[in-house]
Coordinates of C-alpha atoms and ligand atoms in Angstrom, one line a residue:
M1 CA -4.7 43.8 7.1
P2 CA -5.8 43.4 10.8
R3 CA -3.4 41.1 12.8
F4 CA -6.2 38.5 13.5
A5 CA -7.1 38.2 9.8
R6 CA -3.4 37.7 8.9
R7 CA -3.0 35.0 11.5
A8 CA -6.2 33.3 10.3
L9 CA -4.9 33.3 6.7
L10 CA -1.6 31.9 7.8
A11 CA -3.3 29.2 9.8
L12 CA -5.5 28.3 6.8
A13 CA -2.5 28.2 4.5
A14 CA -0.7 25.9 7.0
L15 CA -3.7 23.6 7.2
S16 CA -4.1 23.3 3.5
A17 CA -0.4 22.9 2.7
P18 CA -0.3 19.0 3.3
L19 CA -3.5 18.6 1.2
A20 CA -2.1 20.8 -1.6
A21 CA 1.2 18.8 -1.4
G22 CA -0.7 15.5 -1.9
P23 CA -2.3 16.1 -5.2
A24 CA 0.6 18.4 -6.3
A25 CA 3.2 15.8 -5.3
A26 CA 1.2 13.1 -7.2
Q27 CA 0.8 15.4 -10.3
Q28 CA 4.6 15.9 -10.3
F29 CA 5.3 12.3 -9.5
P30 CA 7.8 10.9 -10.5
G31 CA 10.1 13.9 -10.5
R32 CA 13.3 11.7 -10.2
T33 CA 14.7 8.2 -10.4
I34 CA 12.8 5.4 -8.7
T35 CA 14.5 2.5 -6.9
M36 CA 13.0 -0.9 -7.1
I37 CA 14.4 -3.2 -4.4
V38 CA 14.7 -6.9 -5.3
P39 CA 15.2 -9.0 -2.0
F40 CA 17.3 -11.6 -3.7
A41 CA 20.7 -11.8 -5.5
A42 CA 21.1 -10.3 -9.0
G43 CA 20.5 -12.7 -11.9
G44 CA 17.8 -14.8 -10.2
P45 CA 14.2 -15.2 -11.1
T46 CA 12.9 -12.3 -9.0
D47 CA 15.6 -10.1 -10.4
T48 CA 14.8 -11.2 -14.0
V49 CA 11.1 -10.2 -13.5
A50 CA 12.0 -6.9 -11.8
R51 CA 14.4 -5.7 -14.5
L52 CA 11.9 -6.3 -17.2
V53 CA 9.1 -4.5 -15.2
A54 CA 11.4 -1.7 -14.2
E55 CA 12.5 -1.1 -17.8
A56 CA 8.9 -1.0 -19.1
M57 CA 7.6 1.1 -16.2
G58 CA 10.5 3.6 -16.8
R59 CA 9.4 4.0 -20.4
E60 CA 5.8 4.7 -19.3
L61 CA 6.7 7.0 -16.4
G62 CA 9.4 8.9 -18.3
Q63 CA 11.8 8.3 -15.4
T64 CA 14.6 5.8 -14.7
V65 CA 13.6 2.9 -12.5
V66 CA 16.8 1.3 -11.1
V67 CA 16.8 -2.2 -9.7
E68 CA 18.8 -2.7 -6.5
N69 CA 19.4 -6.2 -5.0
A70 CA 19.2 -6.6 -1.2
G71 CA 19.3 -10.3 -0.6
G72 CA 19.3 -12.4 2.6
A73 CA 17.0 -14.2 5.1
G74 CA 14.5 -15.5 2.5
G75 CA 13.8 -12.0 1.2
T76 CA 13.0 -10.3 4.5
I77 CA 16.2 -8.2 4.5
G78 CA 15.1 -6.4 1.3
A79 CA 11.4 -6.2 2.4
Q80 CA 12.5 -4.5 5.7
R81 CA 14.5 -2.0 3.7
V82 CA 11.4 -0.9 1.8
A83 CA 9.1 -1.0 4.9
N84 CA 11.5 1.5 6.5
A85 CA 11.8 3.7 3.4
R86 CA 10.2 7.2 3.0
P87 CA 6.6 6.7 1.8
D88 CA 7.0 8.9 -1.3
G89 CA 6.8 6.4 -4.1
Y90 CA 10.5 6.5 -4.9
T91 CA 11.4 3.2 -3.2
L92 CA 9.5 0.1 -4.3
L93 CA 9.7 -3.6 -3.5
L94 CA 9.2 -6.3 -6.1
H95 CA 8.8 -9.5 -4.2
H96 CA 7.0 -12.8 -4.5
I97 CA 5.1 -15.5 -2.6
G98 CA 7.5 -14.9 0.3
M99 CA 5.3 -11.9 1.2
A100 CA 2.6 -14.4 2.0
T101 CA 4.7 -16.8 4.1
A102 CA 7.0 -14.4 6.0
P103 CA 4.2 -13.2 8.4
T104 CA 3.9 -16.8 9.7
L105 CA 7.5 -18.1 9.2
Y106 CA 9.2 -15.1 10.8
R107 CA 7.9 -14.5 14.3
R108 CA 10.4 -11.7 15.3
L109 CA 10.8 -9.4 12.4
A110 CA 12.0 -5.8 12.9
Y111 CA 9.2 -4.6 10.6
D112 CA 5.5 -5.3 10.1
P113 CA 5.4 -7.8 7.2
V114 CA 1.8 -6.9 6.4
N115 CA 1.0 -3.4 7.6
G116 CA 4.4 -2.1 6.5
F117 CA 3.4 -1.9 2.8
E118 CA 1.0 -0.4 0.3
T119 CA 0.1 -2.7 -2.6
V120 CA 0.6 -1.4 -6.1
G121 CA -0.4 -4.5 -8.1
L122 CA 0.3 -8.1 -9.0
V123 CA 2.8 -8.8 -11.8
T124 CA 3.0 -12.4 -12.8
E125 CA 2.7 -16.0 -11.6
V126 CA 5.8 -18.1 -12.5
P127 CA 5.8 -21.9 -12.7
M128 CA 8.6 -23.9 -11.0
T129 CA 10.7 -26.8 -12.2
L130 CA 12.6 -29.5 -10.3
V131 CA 16.1 -29.6 -11.7
A132 CA 19.3 -31.6 -10.8
R133 CA 23.0 -31.5 -11.5
K134 CA 23.7 -33.0 -15.0
D135 CA 25.1 -36.3 -13.7
F136 CA 22.3 -36.9 -11.1
P137 CA 21.5 -40.7 -11.3
A138 CA 17.9 -40.3 -12.5
N139 CA 16.1 -39.4 -15.7
T140 CA 12.4 -39.2 -14.6
L141 CA 10.6 -37.8 -11.6
Q142 CA 9.8 -41.4 -10.5
E143 CA 13.6 -42.3 -10.6
A144 CA 14.5 -39.0 -8.8
V145 CA 12.0 -39.8 -6.0
A146 CA 13.6 -43.3 -5.6
V147 CA 17.1 -41.7 -5.3
I148 CA 15.8 -39.1 -2.8
R149 CA 14.1 -41.9 -0.7
R150 CA 17.3 -43.9 -0.8
E151 CA 20.0 -41.2 -0.3
K152 CA 17.9 -39.0 2.1
D153 CA 20.1 -36.3 3.8
K154 CA 23.2 -37.4 1.8
L155 CA 21.6 -35.3 -0.9
N156 CA 22.0 -31.5 -0.9
Y157 CA 18.9 -29.5 -1.8
A158 CA 19.6 -25.8 -2.6
N159 CA 17.3 -22.9 -1.8
A160 CA 17.3 -19.1 -1.2
G161 CA 16.6 -19.2 2.5
I162 CA 13.6 -19.9 4.7
G163 CA 10.5 -18.4 3.1
A164 CA 12.0 -18.3 -0.4
A165 CA 10.0 -19.9 -3.2
S166 CA 12.7 -22.5 -3.6
H167 CA 12.3 -23.3 0.1
L168 CA 8.5 -23.7 -0.1
C169 CA 8.9 -25.8 -3.2
G170 CA 11.4 -28.0 -1.4
L171 CA 9.0 -28.3 1.6
L172 CA 6.2 -29.5 -0.7
L173 CA 8.6 -32.0 -2.5
M174 CA 10.0 -33.5 0.7
K175 CA 6.4 -33.7 2.1
S176 CA 5.3 -35.4 -1.1
V177 CA 8.1 -38.0 -0.9
D178 CA 8.1 -38.1 2.9
T179 CA 11.9 -37.7 3.0
A180 CA 14.1 -34.9 4.3
M181 CA 17.2 -33.9 2.4
T182 CA 20.0 -31.6 3.6
T183 CA 19.1 -28.0 2.6
V184 CA 21.8 -25.5 1.6
P185 CA 20.7 -21.8 1.6
F186 CA 22.0 -19.1 -0.7
R187 CA 21.2 -15.3 -1.1
G188 CA 19.1 -16.2 -4.1
T189 CA 18.7 -19.0 -6.6
A190 CA 21.2 -17.4 -9.0
P191 CA 24.1 -18.5 -6.8
A192 CA 22.2 -21.7 -6.1
M193 CA 22.1 -22.4 -9.8
Q194 CA 25.8 -21.8 -10.1
E195 CA 26.5 -24.5 -7.4
L196 CA 24.1 -26.9 -9.3
L197 CA 25.9 -26.3 -12.6
S198 CA 29.2 -27.0 -10.8
G199 CA 27.8 -30.2 -9.3
R200 CA 28.3 -29.0 -5.7
V201 CA 24.6 -29.4 -4.9
D202 CA 22.3 -32.1 -6.2
L203 CA 18.8 -30.6 -6.6
L204 CA 17.0 -27.3 -6.8
C205 CA 13.4 -26.3 -7.3
D206 CA 13.3 -23.0 -9.0
Q207 CA 11.2 -20.8 -11.2
T208 CA 11.2 -21.2 -15.0
T209 CA 12.6 -17.6 -15.3
N210 CA 15.9 -19.1 -13.9
T211 CA 15.9 -22.6 -15.3
T212 CA 14.4 -22.6 -18.8
E213 CA 17.6 -21.6 -20.5
Q214 CA 19.8 -24.1 -18.6
I215 CA 17.2 -26.8 -19.3
K216 CA 17.1 -26.0 -23.1
A217 CA 20.9 -26.0 -23.1
G218 CA 21.1 -29.4 -21.4
E219 CA 23.2 -28.0 -18.6
V220 CA 20.9 -29.4 -15.9
K221 CA 18.5 -32.3 -15.7
V222 CA 14.8 -31.5 -15.4
F223 CA 12.2 -33.9 -13.9
T224 CA 9.0 -31.9 -13.8
V225 CA 7.1 -28.6 -13.9
T226 CA 4.9 -27.9 -10.8
T227 CA 1.9 -26.9 -12.9
P228 CA -1.4 -28.7 -13.8
E229 CA -0.6 -28.4 -17.5
R230 CA 2.7 -28.7 -19.5
L231 CA 4.3 -25.4 -20.4
A232 CA 4.6 -24.1 -24.0
A233 CA 8.2 -23.0 -23.2
L234 CA 9.1 -26.6 -22.0
P235 CA 6.6 -28.9 -23.9
D236 CA 8.7 -32.1 -23.3
V237 CA 8.8 -31.7 -19.5
P238 CA 6.1 -33.7 -17.7
T239 CA 3.9 -32.3 -15.0
S240 CA 4.2 -33.4 -11.4
T241 CA 0.8 -35.2 -11.8
E242 CA 2.2 -37.2 -14.8
G243 CA 5.2 -38.0 -12.7
G244 CA 3.1 -39.4 -9.9
L245 CA 3.3 -36.5 -7.4
P246 CA -0.1 -34.7 -8.0
D247 CA 0.3 -32.7 -4.7
F248 CA 3.6 -31.3 -5.8
Q249 CA 2.2 -28.1 -7.4
V250 CA 3.2 -24.5 -6.7
S251 CA 3.5 -21.3 -8.7
V252 CA 5.3 -18.2 -7.6
W253 CA 3.3 -15.0 -7.7
H254 CA 5.1 -11.7 -7.8
G255 CA 3.8 -8.2 -6.7
L256 CA 4.9 -4.6 -6.4
Y257 CA 4.8 -2.8 -3.1
A258 CA 5.5 0.7 -1.7
P259 CA 6.0 1.7 2.0
K260 CA 2.9 2.1 4.1
G261 CA 1.7 5.7 4.0
T262 CA 2.7 6.3 0.3
P263 CA -0.1 8.7 -1.0
A264 CA -2.9 6.8 -2.8
A265 CA -2.6 9.1 -5.8
V266 CA 1.1 8.0 -6.1
T267 CA 0.3 4.3 -5.8
Q268 CA -2.4 4.7 -8.3
R269 CA 0.0 6.4 -10.7
L270 CA 2.5 3.5 -10.2
S271 CA -0.3 1.0 -10.8
Q272 CA -1.3 2.6 -14.0
A273 CA 2.4 2.5 -15.2
L274 CA 2.6 -1.2 -14.1
Q275 CA -0.5 -2.1 -16.1
V276 CA 0.9 -0.4 -19.2
A277 CA 4.3 -2.2 -18.6
L278 CA 2.5 -5.5 -18.4
R279 CA 1.2 -4.9 -22.0
D280 CA 4.6 -3.9 -23.3
P281 CA 5.4 -6.3 -26.2
R282 CA 9.1 -6.6 -25.2
L283 CA 8.1 -7.7 -21.7
V284 CA 5.4 -10.0 -22.8
S285 CA 7.6 -11.9 -25.3
R286 CA 10.5 -12.2 -22.9
F287 CA 8.1 -13.5 -20.2
A288 CA 6.8 -16.1 -22.7
E289 CA 10.3 -17.3 -23.6
L290 CA 10.9 -17.8 -19.8
G291 CA 7.7 -19.8 -19.3
T292 CA 5.4 -17.1 -17.8
T293 CA 2.8 -14.4 -18.6
P294 CA 1.8 -11.1 -17.0
V295 CA -1.3 -11.1 -14.8
A296 CA -4.5 -9.8 -16.3
Q297 CA -4.9 -6.0 -16.1
E298 CA -7.6 -6.1 -13.4
R299 CA -5.1 -8.0 -11.1
A300 CA -2.5 -5.3 -11.4
T301 CA -4.4 -2.9 -9.1
P302 CA -3.7 -2.1 -5.4
E303 CA -7.0 -3.5 -4.4
A304 CA -6.8 -6.8 -6.3
H305 CA -3.2 -7.3 -5.1
R306 CA -4.1 -6.7 -1.4
Q307 CA -7.1 -9.1 -1.6
F308 CA -5.0 -11.8 -3.2
W309 CA -2.1 -11.3 -0.8
M310 CA -4.3 -11.5 2.3
A311 CA -5.9 -14.7 1.0
D312 CA -2.5 -16.3 0.4
I313 CA -1.3 -15.4 3.9
A314 CA -4.4 -17.2 5.2
K315 CA -3.7 -20.2 2.9
W316 CA -0.1 -20.7 3.9
K317 CA -0.5 -20.0 7.7
P318 CA -2.0 -23.5 8.6
I319 CA 0.5 -25.3 6.2
I320 CA 3.5 -23.7 7.9
Q321 CA 2.1 -24.2 11.4
A322 CA 1.4 -27.9 10.6
A323 CA 5.1 -28.3 9.4
G324 CA 6.2 -26.6 12.6
Q325 CA 9.3 -25.1 10.9
Y326 CA 9.9 -21.4 11.6
A327 CA 12.7 -19.1 10.6
D328 CA 13.2 -17.7 14.1
Ligands
MLT1 C1 15.4 -15.5 -6.4 O1 15.0 -14.5 -7.1 O2 16.6 -15.7 -6.2 C2 14.4 -16.5 -6.0 O3 13.1 -16.0 -6.1 C3 14.7 -17.0 -4.7 C4 13.6 -17.9 -4.2 O4 12.5 -17.4 -3.9 O5 13.7 -19.1 -4.4

């Protein structure tokens, strides 16, 4: 074969290699264990959702999906870990509403909180509950509001750091009652719940995935759910509107992400597996026990997730700017 022809063939092979690797890589994906990063401590509400999703996705993908906790700084430590990971589909992030607030709350992040990720799909929206230590001197939301207004910063309100759902819920609560309490940050609401159970903090606003069992066991006091309607899992708990705080409403959406640059064929494969996982009977029944439900299938796509995420960033930006409280 003449030398020029051989060089042309080699050049053509080099050009087509990346393209061939794309579909081929996607066809073989996943060829090994996938890591799902949870940016909060183990045992908390985000971790609970992630482990159920990881187990069901693993069954669908025929590969192990391991959950790894990387807590701190309201979830931005774990998010940064994934933004900097190889974009090959083997490192994912399961995170919540904090992905919509961090772009405004954190002004000097070492990663791009929006363009550092590909969306895979939405997972669930989890209601929140306002709970207190068992001997807190109130039994209704109205009585709790009176205690908060009287005791002010003598009360300790626990959260999982600036930008966490428990932080945002606390912001809404304190704005609704026009009173600031002392906030005590943890690496997640699992350790925060332990402090509440021990009586070392007074109040916590957390997702039903982390409070339902303690409420049913009578280990904490509950004043309200932050949803327009009462929850089937907690039928005796009044809504915030019933309790006189109609503006105190928030639900915590969760989504699945991959690093920017992950091949579209790989994120589509992951989204397909997520959609199957969200129909898994074991996941659906456990979600129901914990007061939540999977999102509809059409929301568990990369496109629907990105559209919802961008809209929520735009929603929270003016709220955060009006509060004037930033993380850095
Ligand atoms: C957690 O998983 O610990 C919580 O989602 C933290 C929070 O956002 O309040």
